[in-house]
């Protein structure tokens, strides 16, 4: 007669011979999936070799092209009323260069020359060859002056004759004083300014980058004119603009909504906002 112990031994032996293990015999739970840990992203050049502003030995001054000036303007968050008209680069530490740029201010814009520093400084690797750089990324950012490389770049820049910046005067509407009277139309209601018109007003106001117009309201004035009040937004910048130095609301007159966006006969111009129509538009903006 077979005892229970001998029966259990026979079952275990048959299970092992059939290729099943004890795990399959006592549990159907599958083994846990393997854990894959993603490899960390390699550090970028700014982390491996931080910019210090030191001046490299035996470096020469390099004049900055217009194309690179445009890239540096993007990094400096300027454009529109404030641009970089001229620049000189010198080699700094590691693979970095320091650029001193001369700023230009549109005389017909809302930004005053006294509010913008004459020079700005940027660190960049745009002048480093791809073979030396061995990077896929280009880096440029604003830095403080006063470092050895910034002083050297500024010295070279001041030796160049300042360029004559030709700024085209915006077209003046045909006798706006004779046609726009600053009074709202009878029953003038509030109308939200579209994104497209806000972009157009930024062009007319010669802003963008450091100062933008995020929202606006307009009311119908006399004839085909509309009076617009737009809120200003001061973005992070190195030019010293703050909410204390930039008006919170600026004003324009336009006939664009009456013409359905047609480019023919469209006039848009800024005003000081001291008439009844601008006061009505301001009330709509609040």
PDB file of C-alpha atoms in Angstrom:
ATOM      1  CA  UNK A   1       0.000   0.000   0.000  1.00  0.00           C
ATOM      2  CA  UNK A   2       1.314   3.405  -1.007  1.00  0.00           C
ATOM      3  CA  UNK A   3       1.684   5.926   1.774  1.00  0.00           C
ATOM      4  CA  UNK A   4       0.812   9.620   1.266  1.00  0.00           C
ATOM      5  CA  UNK A   5       4.509  10.500   1.364  1.00  0.00           C
ATOM      6  CA  UNK A   6       5.344   8.045  -1.392  1.00  0.00           C
ATOM      7  CA  UNK A   7       2.407   9.330  -3.510  1.00  0.00           C
ATOM      8  CA  UNK A   8       3.677  12.926  -3.161  1.00  0.00           C
ATOM      9  CA  UNK A   9       7.172  11.815  -4.185  1.00  0.00           C
ATOM     10  CA  UNK A  10       5.870  10.144  -7.308  1.00  0.00           C
ATOM     11  CA  UNK A  11       3.893  13.302  -8.287  1.00  0.00           C
ATOM     12  CA  UNK A  12       6.956  15.482  -7.820  1.00  0.00           C
ATOM     13  CA  UNK A  13       9.118  13.132  -9.888  1.00  0.00           C
ATOM     14  CA  UNK A  14       6.588  13.066 -12.725  1.00  0.00           C
ATOM     15  CA  UNK A  15       6.365  16.848 -12.693  1.00  0.00           C
ATOM     16  CA  UNK A  16      10.129  17.297 -12.905  1.00  0.00           C
ATOM     17  CA  UNK A  17      10.456  14.760 -15.705  1.00  0.00           C
ATOM     18  CA  UNK A  18       7.766  16.563 -17.749  1.00  0.00           C
ATOM     19  CA  UNK A  19       9.808  19.808 -17.716  1.00  0.00           C
ATOM     20  CA  UNK A  20       7.606  21.709 -15.262  1.00  0.00           C
ATOM     21  CA  UNK A  21       9.177  23.424 -12.330  1.00  0.00           C
ATOM     22  CA  UNK A  22       7.857  23.949  -8.859  1.00  0.00           C
ATOM     23  CA  UNK A  23       6.965  27.547  -9.774  1.00  0.00           C
ATOM     24  CA  UNK A  24       4.602  26.371 -12.563  1.00  0.00           C
ATOM     25  CA  UNK A  25       3.225  23.670 -10.298  1.00  0.00           C
ATOM     26  CA  UNK A  26       2.244  25.974  -7.449  1.00  0.00           C
ATOM     27  CA  UNK A  27       1.643  29.330  -9.175  1.00  0.00           C
ATOM     28  CA  UNK A  28       0.553  30.749 -12.582  1.00  0.00           C
ATOM     29  CA  UNK A  29       1.994  34.243 -11.870  1.00  0.00           C
ATOM     30  CA  UNK A  30       4.463  35.213 -14.673  1.00  0.00           C
ATOM     31  CA  UNK A  31       7.876  36.511 -13.737  1.00  0.00           C
ATOM     32  CA  UNK A  32       8.138  40.338 -13.440  1.00  0.00           C
ATOM     33  CA  UNK A  33       9.254  42.177 -16.584  1.00  0.00           C
ATOM     34  CA  UNK A  34      12.817  43.428 -16.667  1.00  0.00           C
ATOM     35  CA  UNK A  35      13.359  47.022 -15.570  1.00  0.00           C
ATOM     36  CA  UNK A  36      15.054  49.206 -18.159  1.00  0.00           C
ATOM     37  CA  UNK A  37      16.624  52.399 -16.847  1.00  0.00           C
ATOM     38  CA  UNK A  38      17.016  55.032 -19.581  1.00  0.00           C
ATOM     39  CA  UNK A  39      20.469  56.388 -20.021  1.00  0.00           C
ATOM     40  CA  UNK A  40      20.813  59.975 -18.762  1.00  0.00           C
ATOM     41  CA  UNK A  41      21.135  62.731 -21.331  1.00  0.00           C
ATOM     42  CA  UNK A  42      24.748  63.762 -21.802  1.00  0.00           C
ATOM     43  CA  UNK A  43      25.540  67.196 -20.375  1.00  0.00           C
ATOM     44  CA  UNK A  44      25.659  70.053 -22.877  1.00  0.00           C
ATOM     45  CA  UNK A  45      28.677  72.211 -23.594  1.00  0.00           C
ATOM     46  CA  UNK A  46      27.600  74.911 -21.147  1.00  0.00           C
ATOM     47  CA  UNK A  47      27.763  72.365 -18.330  1.00  0.00           C
ATOM     48  CA  UNK A  48      30.968  70.674 -19.442  1.00  0.00           C
ATOM     49  CA  UNK A  49      32.829  73.916 -20.135  1.00  0.00           C
ATOM     50  CA  UNK A  50      31.022  76.892 -18.543  1.00  0.00           C
ATOM     51  CA  UNK A  51      31.479  80.337 -20.024  1.00  0.00           C
ATOM     52  CA  UNK A  52      33.651  82.579 -17.800  1.00  0.00           C
ATOM     53  CA  UNK A  53      34.144  85.715 -19.886  1.00  0.00           C
ATOM     54  CA  UNK A  54      37.912  85.408 -19.861  1.00  0.00           C
ATOM     55  CA  UNK A  55      39.845  86.497 -22.942  1.00  0.00           C
ATOM     56  CA  UNK A  56      41.661  83.816 -24.945  1.00  0.00           C
ATOM     57  CA  UNK A  57      45.319  84.344 -25.733  1.00  0.00           C
ATOM     58  CA  UNK A  58      46.261  85.758 -29.152  1.00  0.00           C
ATOM     59  CA  UNK A  59      42.651  86.244 -30.202  1.00  0.00           C
ATOM     60  CA  UNK A  60      41.638  88.606 -32.994  1.00  0.00           C
ATOM     61  CA  UNK A  61      38.564  90.778 -33.415  1.00  0.00           C
ATOM     62  CA  UNK A  62      35.970  89.372 -35.798  1.00  0.00           C
ATOM     63  CA  UNK A  63      33.272  91.547 -37.353  1.00  0.00           C
ATOM     64  CA  UNK A  64      29.787  90.064 -37.044  1.00  0.00           C
ATOM     65  CA  UNK A  65      27.757  89.589 -40.230  1.00  0.00           C
ATOM     66  CA  UNK A  66      24.157  90.780 -40.629  1.00  0.00           C
ATOM     67  CA  UNK A  67      22.887  87.203 -40.573  1.00  0.00           C
ATOM     68  CA  UNK A  68      24.574  86.478 -37.248  1.00  0.00           C
ATOM     69  CA  UNK A  69      23.373  89.810 -35.875  1.00  0.00           C
ATOM     70  CA  UNK A  70      19.855  88.611 -36.629  1.00  0.00           C
ATOM     71  CA  UNK A  71      20.447  85.408 -34.647  1.00  0.00           C
ATOM     72  CA  UNK A  72      21.871  87.411 -31.763  1.00  0.00           C
ATOM     73  CA  UNK A  73      18.823  89.683 -31.799  1.00  0.00           C
ATOM     74  CA  UNK A  74      16.656  86.608 -31.282  1.00  0.00           C
ATOM     75  CA  UNK A  75      18.840  85.570 -28.343  1.00  0.00           C
ATOM     76  CA  UNK A  76      18.699  89.108 -26.930  1.00  0.00           C
ATOM     77  CA  UNK A  77      14.910  89.213 -27.293  1.00  0.00           C
ATOM     78  CA  UNK A  78      14.965  92.441 -29.314  1.00  0.00           C
ATOM     79  CA  UNK A  79      13.637  93.423 -32.708  1.00  0.00           C
ATOM     80  CA  UNK A  80      11.274  95.978 -34.142  1.00  0.00           C
ATOM     81  CA  UNK A  81      12.123  99.304 -32.516  1.00  0.00           C
ATOM     82  CA  UNK A  82      15.440  98.038 -31.088  1.00  0.00           C
ATOM     83  CA  UNK A  83      17.974  96.191 -33.232  1.00  0.00           C
ATOM     84  CA  UNK A  84      21.682  95.333 -33.279  1.00  0.00           C
ATOM     85  CA  UNK A  85      23.321  97.425 -35.988  1.00  0.00           C
ATOM     86  CA  UNK A  86      26.935  96.289 -35.563  1.00  0.00           C
ATOM     87  CA  UNK A  87      28.957  93.734 -33.621  1.00  0.00           C
ATOM     88  CA  UNK A  88      32.468  92.424 -32.939  1.00  0.00           C
ATOM     89  CA  UNK A  89      33.356  89.016 -31.502  1.00  0.00           C
ATOM     90  CA  UNK A  90      36.488  87.867 -29.645  1.00  0.00           C
ATOM     91  CA  UNK A  91      37.431  84.395 -28.450  1.00  0.00           C
ATOM     92  CA  UNK A  92      36.782  83.675 -24.789  1.00  0.00           C
ATOM     93  CA  UNK A  93      37.405  80.534 -22.739  1.00  0.00           C
ATOM     94  CA  UNK A  94      36.807  76.958 -23.943  1.00  0.00           C
ATOM     95  CA  UNK A  95      34.732  77.058 -27.152  1.00  0.00           C
ATOM     96  CA  UNK A  96      32.943  80.311 -26.360  1.00  0.00           C
ATOM     97  CA  UNK A  97      33.091  83.755 -27.936  1.00  0.00           C
ATOM     98  CA  UNK A  98      32.032  87.117 -26.530  1.00  0.00           C
ATOM     99  CA  UNK A  99      30.236  89.579 -28.779  1.00  0.00           C
ATOM    100  CA  UNK A 100      29.791  93.311 -28.186  1.00  0.00           C
ATOM    101  CA  UNK A 101      26.921  94.750 -30.234  1.00  0.00           C
ATOM    102  CA  UNK A 102      25.841  98.318 -30.910  1.00  0.00           C
ATOM    103  CA  UNK A 103      22.121  98.930 -30.453  1.00  0.00           C
ATOM    104  CA  UNK A 104      19.936 101.019 -32.762  1.00  0.00           C
ATOM    105  CA  UNK A 105      16.569 102.531 -31.835  1.00  0.00           C
ATOM    106  CA  UNK A 106      13.915 103.434 -34.379  1.00  0.00           C
ATOM    107  CA  UNK A 107      13.290 107.188 -33.947  1.00  0.00           C
ATOM    108  CA  UNK A 108       9.662 106.749 -35.010  1.00  0.00           C
ATOM    109  CA  UNK A 109       8.867 104.054 -32.453  1.00  0.00           C
ATOM    110  CA  UNK A 110       7.556 104.332 -28.908  1.00  0.00           C
ATOM    111  CA  UNK A 111      10.933 103.475 -27.313  1.00  0.00           C
ATOM    112  CA  UNK A 112      13.330 106.295 -26.493  1.00  0.00           C
ATOM    113  CA  UNK A 113      17.049 106.175 -27.210  1.00  0.00           C
ATOM    114  CA  UNK A 114      17.816 107.160 -23.596  1.00  0.00           C
ATOM    115  CA  UNK A 115      16.018 104.042 -22.352  1.00  0.00           C
ATOM    116  CA  UNK A 116      18.226 101.615 -24.311  1.00  0.00           C
ATOM    117  CA  UNK A 117      21.924 100.921 -23.498  1.00  0.00           C
ATOM    118  CA  UNK A 118      24.236 101.856 -26.360  1.00  0.00           C
ATOM    119  CA  UNK A 119      25.920  98.428 -26.250  1.00  0.00           C
ATOM    120  CA  UNK A 120      24.963  94.888 -25.262  1.00  0.00           C
ATOM    121  CA  UNK A 121      27.037  91.732 -24.783  1.00  0.00           C
ATOM    122  CA  UNK A 122      26.380  88.110 -25.639  1.00  0.00           C
ATOM    123  CA  UNK A 123      28.160  84.784 -25.200  1.00  0.00           C
ATOM    124  CA  UNK A 124      27.919  82.420 -28.164  1.00  0.00           C
ATOM    125  CA  UNK A 125      29.465  79.442 -29.912  1.00  0.00           C
ATOM    126  CA  UNK A 126      28.271  80.554 -33.361  1.00  0.00           C
ATOM    127  CA  UNK A 127      31.851  81.267 -34.412  1.00  0.00           C
ATOM    128  CA  UNK A 128      33.180  77.882 -33.293  1.00  0.00           C
ATOM    129  CA  UNK A 129      33.689  75.420 -36.137  1.00  0.00           C
ATOM    130  CA  UNK A 130      31.487  72.323 -36.210  1.00  0.00           C
ATOM    131  CA  UNK A 131      34.546  70.067 -36.067  1.00  0.00           C
ATOM    132  CA  UNK A 132      35.803  71.794 -32.951  1.00  0.00           C
ATOM    133  CA  UNK A 133      32.377  72.223 -31.442  1.00  0.00           C
ATOM    134  CA  UNK A 134      31.198  68.641 -31.990  1.00  0.00           C
ATOM    135  CA  UNK A 135      27.708  69.761 -31.005  1.00  0.00           C
ATOM    136  CA  UNK A 136      24.320  69.795 -32.655  1.00  0.00           C
ATOM    137  CA  UNK A 137      23.215  72.855 -30.684  1.00  0.00           C
ATOM    138  CA  UNK A 138      24.153  76.508 -31.019  1.00  0.00           C
ATOM    139  CA  UNK A 139      24.058  78.597 -27.876  1.00  0.00           C
ATOM    140  CA  UNK A 140      23.791  82.376 -27.516  1.00  0.00           C
ATOM    141  CA  UNK A 141      22.692  84.385 -24.498  1.00  0.00           C
ATOM    142  CA  UNK A 142      23.059  87.843 -22.978  1.00  0.00           C
ATOM    143  CA  UNK A 143      25.901  88.413 -20.512  1.00  0.00           C
ATOM    144  CA  UNK A 144      27.138  91.332 -18.472  1.00  0.00           C
ATOM    145  CA  UNK A 145      29.862  93.641 -19.694  1.00  0.00           C
ATOM    146  CA  UNK A 146      33.001  94.324 -17.725  1.00  0.00           C
ATOM    147  CA  UNK A 147      34.679  90.950 -18.271  1.00  0.00           C
ATOM    148  CA  UNK A 148      38.052  90.871 -20.061  1.00  0.00           C
ATOM    149  CA  UNK A 149      36.549  89.485 -23.272  1.00  0.00           C
ATOM    150  CA  UNK A 150      33.631  91.947 -23.206  1.00  0.00           C
ATOM    151  CA  UNK A 151      36.007  94.876 -22.747  1.00  0.00           C
ATOM    152  CA  UNK A 152      38.204  93.641 -25.598  1.00  0.00           C
ATOM    153  CA  UNK A 153      35.218  93.227 -27.934  1.00  0.00           C
ATOM    154  CA  UNK A 154      33.924  96.685 -27.020  1.00  0.00           C
ATOM    155  CA  UNK A 155      37.330  98.262 -27.701  1.00  0.00           C
ATOM    156  CA  UNK A 156      37.354  96.718 -31.179  1.00  0.00           C
ATOM    157  CA  UNK A 157      33.753  97.744 -31.820  1.00  0.00           C
ATOM    158  CA  UNK A 158      34.395 101.385 -30.947  1.00  0.00           C
ATOM    159  CA  UNK A 159      37.182 101.505 -33.534  1.00  0.00           C
ATOM    160  CA  UNK A 160      34.672 100.824 -36.299  1.00  0.00           C
ATOM    161  CA  UNK A 161      32.749 103.764 -37.770  1.00  0.00           C
ATOM    162  CA  UNK A 162      29.191 103.680 -36.530  1.00  0.00           C
ATOM    163  CA  UNK A 163      26.877 102.608 -39.351  1.00  0.00           C
ATOM    164  CA  UNK A 164      24.164 104.881 -40.639  1.00  0.00           C
ATOM    165  CA  UNK A 165      20.915 103.147 -39.866  1.00  0.00           C
ATOM    166  CA  UNK A 166      18.283 104.151 -42.399  1.00  0.00           C
ATOM    167  CA  UNK A 167      14.853 103.932 -40.837  1.00  0.00           C
ATOM    168  CA  UNK A 168      11.896 104.349 -43.141  1.00  0.00           C
ATOM    169  CA  UNK A 169       9.370 106.753 -41.721  1.00  0.00           C
ATOM    170  CA  UNK A 170       5.977 105.087 -41.435  1.00  0.00           C
ATOM    171  CA  UNK A 171       3.439 106.420 -43.899  1.00  0.00           C
ATOM    172  CA  UNK A 172       1.200 109.094 -42.472  1.00  0.00           C
ATOM    173  CA  UNK A 173      -2.519 108.718 -43.079  1.00  0.00           C
ATOM    174  CA  UNK A 174      -4.050 111.170 -45.475  1.00  0.00           C
ATOM    175  CA  UNK A 175      -4.965 114.132 -43.273  1.00  0.00           C
ATOM    176  CA  UNK A 176      -6.006 112.103 -40.199  1.00  0.00           C
ATOM    177  CA  UNK A 177      -6.641 115.311 -38.233  1.00  0.00           C
ATOM    178  CA  UNK A 178      -9.239 116.289 -40.802  1.00  0.00           C
ATOM    179  CA  UNK A 179     -11.076 112.974 -40.763  1.00  0.00           C
ATOM    180  CA  UNK A 180     -10.656 111.508 -37.257  1.00  0.00           C
ATOM    181  CA  UNK A 181     -12.369 113.562 -34.574  1.00  0.00           C
ATOM    182  CA  UNK A 182     -11.700 111.395 -31.485  1.00  0.00           C
ATOM    183  CA  UNK A 183     -15.386 110.901 -30.652  1.00  0.00           C
ATOM    184  CA  UNK A 184     -17.005 107.471 -30.405  1.00  0.00           C
ATOM    185  CA  UNK A 185     -19.819 106.665 -32.782  1.00  0.00           C
ATOM    186  CA  UNK A 186     -23.376 106.719 -31.468  1.00  0.00           C
ATOM    187  CA  UNK A 187     -23.937 103.528 -29.487  1.00  0.00           C
ATOM    188  CA  UNK A 188     -20.316 102.394 -29.995  1.00  0.00           C
ATOM    189  CA  UNK A 189     -19.841  98.987 -28.394  1.00  0.00           C
ATOM    190  CA  UNK A 190     -16.724  97.164 -27.206  1.00  0.00           C
ATOM    191  CA  UNK A 191     -15.045  94.840 -29.701  1.00  0.00           C
ATOM    192  CA  UNK A 192     -12.176  92.459 -28.956  1.00  0.00           C
ATOM    193  CA  UNK A 193      -9.071  93.076 -31.062  1.00  0.00           C
ATOM    194  CA  UNK A 194      -8.070  90.046 -33.120  1.00  0.00           C
ATOM    195  CA  UNK A 195      -4.634  88.443 -32.893  1.00  0.00           C
ATOM    196  CA  UNK A 196      -3.871  89.492 -36.467  1.00  0.00           C
ATOM    197  CA  UNK A 197      -4.654  93.135 -35.716  1.00  0.00           C
ATOM    198  CA  UNK A 198      -2.609  92.988 -32.493  1.00  0.00           C
ATOM    199  CA  UNK A 199       0.365  91.795 -34.546  1.00  0.00           C
ATOM    200  CA  UNK A 200      -0.176  94.661 -36.975  1.00  0.00           C
ATOM    201  CA  UNK A 201      -0.358  97.170 -34.123  1.00  0.00           C
ATOM    202  CA  UNK A 202       2.948  95.851 -32.760  1.00  0.00           C
ATOM    203  CA  UNK A 203       4.502  96.628 -36.133  1.00  0.00           C
ATOM    204  CA  UNK A 204       3.026 100.128 -36.143  1.00  0.00           C
ATOM    205  CA  UNK A 205       4.114 100.680 -32.541  1.00  0.00           C
ATOM    206  CA  UNK A 206       7.605  99.413 -33.371  1.00  0.00           C
ATOM    207  CA  UNK A 207       7.615  96.901 -30.517  1.00  0.00           C
ATOM    208  CA  UNK A 208       8.127  93.175 -30.229  1.00  0.00           C
ATOM    209  CA  UNK A 209      10.362  90.932 -28.158  1.00  0.00           C
ATOM    210  CA  UNK A 210      10.786  92.928 -24.956  1.00  0.00           C
ATOM    211  CA  UNK A 211       7.371  94.622 -25.270  1.00  0.00           C
ATOM    212  CA  UNK A 212       4.272  92.987 -26.747  1.00  0.00           C
ATOM    213  CA  UNK A 213       0.526  93.635 -26.976  1.00  0.00           C
ATOM    214  CA  UNK A 214      -1.297  90.569 -25.577  1.00  0.00           C
ATOM    215  CA  UNK A 215      -4.887  91.934 -25.749  1.00  0.00           C
ATOM    216  CA  UNK A 216      -6.907  94.934 -26.828  1.00  0.00           C
ATOM    217  CA  UNK A 217     -10.365  96.451 -27.196  1.00  0.00           C
ATOM    218  CA  UNK A 218     -11.677  98.873 -29.807  1.00  0.00           C
ATOM    219  CA  UNK A 219     -14.734 101.061 -30.359  1.00  0.00           C
ATOM    220  CA  UNK A 220     -16.146 102.581 -33.512  1.00  0.00           C
ATOM    221  CA  UNK A 221     -15.305 106.257 -33.979  1.00  0.00           C
ATOM    222  CA  UNK A 222     -16.384 108.658 -36.738  1.00  0.00           C
ATOM    223  CA  UNK A 223     -16.511 107.659 -40.382  1.00  0.00           C
ATOM    224  CA  UNK A 224     -14.489 104.454 -40.948  1.00  0.00           C
ATOM    225  CA  UNK A 225     -12.161 104.955 -37.972  1.00  0.00           C
ATOM    226  CA  UNK A 226     -11.845 102.717 -34.941  1.00  0.00           C
ATOM    227  CA  UNK A 227     -10.075 103.702 -31.720  1.00  0.00           C
ATOM    228  CA  UNK A 228      -8.046 100.903 -30.129  1.00  0.00           C
ATOM    229  CA  UNK A 229      -6.684 100.516 -26.604  1.00  0.00           C
ATOM    230  CA  UNK A 230      -4.126  97.728 -26.158  1.00  0.00           C
ATOM    231  CA  UNK A 231      -2.539  96.437 -22.964  1.00  0.00           C
ATOM    232  CA  UNK A 232       1.242  96.214 -22.956  1.00  0.00           C
ATOM    233  CA  UNK A 233       3.272  93.302 -21.619  1.00  0.00           C
ATOM    234  CA  UNK A 234       6.921  93.683 -20.604  1.00  0.00           C
ATOM    235  CA  UNK A 235       8.825  90.444 -21.173  1.00  0.00           C
ATOM    236  CA  UNK A 236      12.177  89.506 -19.554  1.00  0.00           C
ATOM    237  CA  UNK A 237      14.865  91.637 -21.183  1.00  0.00           C
ATOM    238  CA  UNK A 238      18.294  93.140 -20.645  1.00  0.00           C
ATOM    239  CA  UNK A 239      17.384  96.592 -21.920  1.00  0.00           C
ATOM    240  CA  UNK A 240      16.000  97.883 -18.649  1.00  0.00           C
ATOM    241  CA  UNK A 241      12.313  97.892 -19.589  1.00  0.00           C
ATOM    242  CA  UNK A 242       9.979  97.462 -16.629  1.00  0.00           C
ATOM    243  CA  UNK A 243       6.300  98.004 -16.021  1.00  0.00           C
ATOM    244  CA  UNK A 244       7.291 101.311 -14.419  1.00  0.00           C
ATOM    245  CA  UNK A 245       8.918 102.643 -17.602  1.00  0.00           C
ATOM    246  CA  UNK A 246       6.415 101.288 -20.157  1.00  0.00           C
ATOM    247  CA  UNK A 247       2.806 102.593 -20.328  1.00  0.00           C
ATOM    248  CA  UNK A 248       0.311  99.932 -19.306  1.00  0.00           C
ATOM    249  CA  UNK A 249      -2.032 100.939 -22.161  1.00  0.00           C
ATOM    250  CA  UNK A 250      -1.275 102.467 -25.577  1.00  0.00           C
ATOM    251  CA  UNK A 251      -3.673 103.734 -28.221  1.00  0.00           C
ATOM    252  CA  UNK A 252      -4.130 103.534 -31.971  1.00  0.00           C
ATOM    253  CA  UNK A 253      -6.579 104.615 -34.637  1.00  0.00           C
ATOM    254  CA  UNK A 254      -7.243 102.315 -37.577  1.00  0.00           C
ATOM    255  CA  UNK A 255      -9.733 101.824 -40.366  1.00  0.00           C
ATOM    256  CA  UNK A 256      -8.740  98.208 -40.964  1.00  0.00           C
ATOM    257  CA  UNK A 257     -11.923  96.655 -39.443  1.00  0.00           C
ATOM    258  CA  UNK A 258     -14.079  98.823 -41.722  1.00  0.00           C
ATOM    259  CA  UNK A 259     -12.218  97.675 -44.819  1.00  0.00           C
ATOM    260  CA  UNK A 260     -12.354  93.991 -43.941  1.00  0.00           C
ATOM    261  CA  UNK A 261      -8.578  93.631 -43.712  1.00  0.00           C
ATOM    262  CA  UNK A 262      -8.005  94.873 -47.269  1.00  0.00           C
ATOM    263  CA  UNK A 263      -4.536  96.336 -47.713  1.00  0.00           C
ATOM    264  CA  UNK A 264      -5.871  99.024 -50.037  1.00  0.00           C
ATOM    265  CA  UNK A 265      -6.524 102.252 -48.156  1.00  0.00           C
ATOM    266  CA  UNK A 266      -5.742 100.855 -44.697  1.00  0.00           C
ATOM    267  CA  UNK A 267      -4.272 103.390 -42.275  1.00  0.00           C
ATOM    268  CA  UNK A 268      -3.184 102.739 -38.706  1.00  0.00           C
ATOM    269  CA  UNK A 269      -1.458 105.286 -36.493  1.00  0.00           C
ATOM    270  CA  UNK A 270      -0.773 105.812 -32.775  1.00  0.00           C
ATOM    271  CA  UNK A 271      -2.407 108.516 -30.666  1.00  0.00           C
ATOM    272  CA  UNK A 272      -1.795 109.785 -27.146  1.00  0.00           C
ATOM    273  CA  UNK A 273      -5.168 108.605 -25.872  1.00  0.00           C
ATOM    274  CA  UNK A 274      -6.649 111.890 -24.694  1.00  0.00           C
ATOM    275  CA  UNK A 275      -9.969 111.825 -26.528  1.00  0.00           C
ATOM    276  CA  UNK A 276     -13.396 110.432 -25.759  1.00  0.00           C
ATOM    277  CA  UNK A 277     -13.052 107.413 -28.052  1.00  0.00           C
ATOM    278  CA  UNK A 278      -9.810 106.270 -26.425  1.00  0.00           C
ATOM    279  CA  UNK A 279     -11.409 106.696 -22.994  1.00  0.00           C
ATOM    280  CA  UNK A 280     -14.298 104.461 -24.109  1.00  0.00           C
ATOM    281  CA  UNK A 281     -11.867 101.836 -25.440  1.00  0.00           C
ATOM    282  CA  UNK A 282      -9.920 101.954 -22.174  1.00  0.00           C
ATOM    283  CA  UNK A 283     -13.088 101.274 -20.211  1.00  0.00           C
ATOM    284  CA  UNK A 284     -13.718  98.246 -22.444  1.00  0.00           C
ATOM    285  CA  UNK A 285     -10.205  96.964 -21.730  1.00  0.00           C
ATOM    286  CA  UNK A 286     -10.642  96.862 -17.944  1.00  0.00           C
TER     287      UNK A 286
END
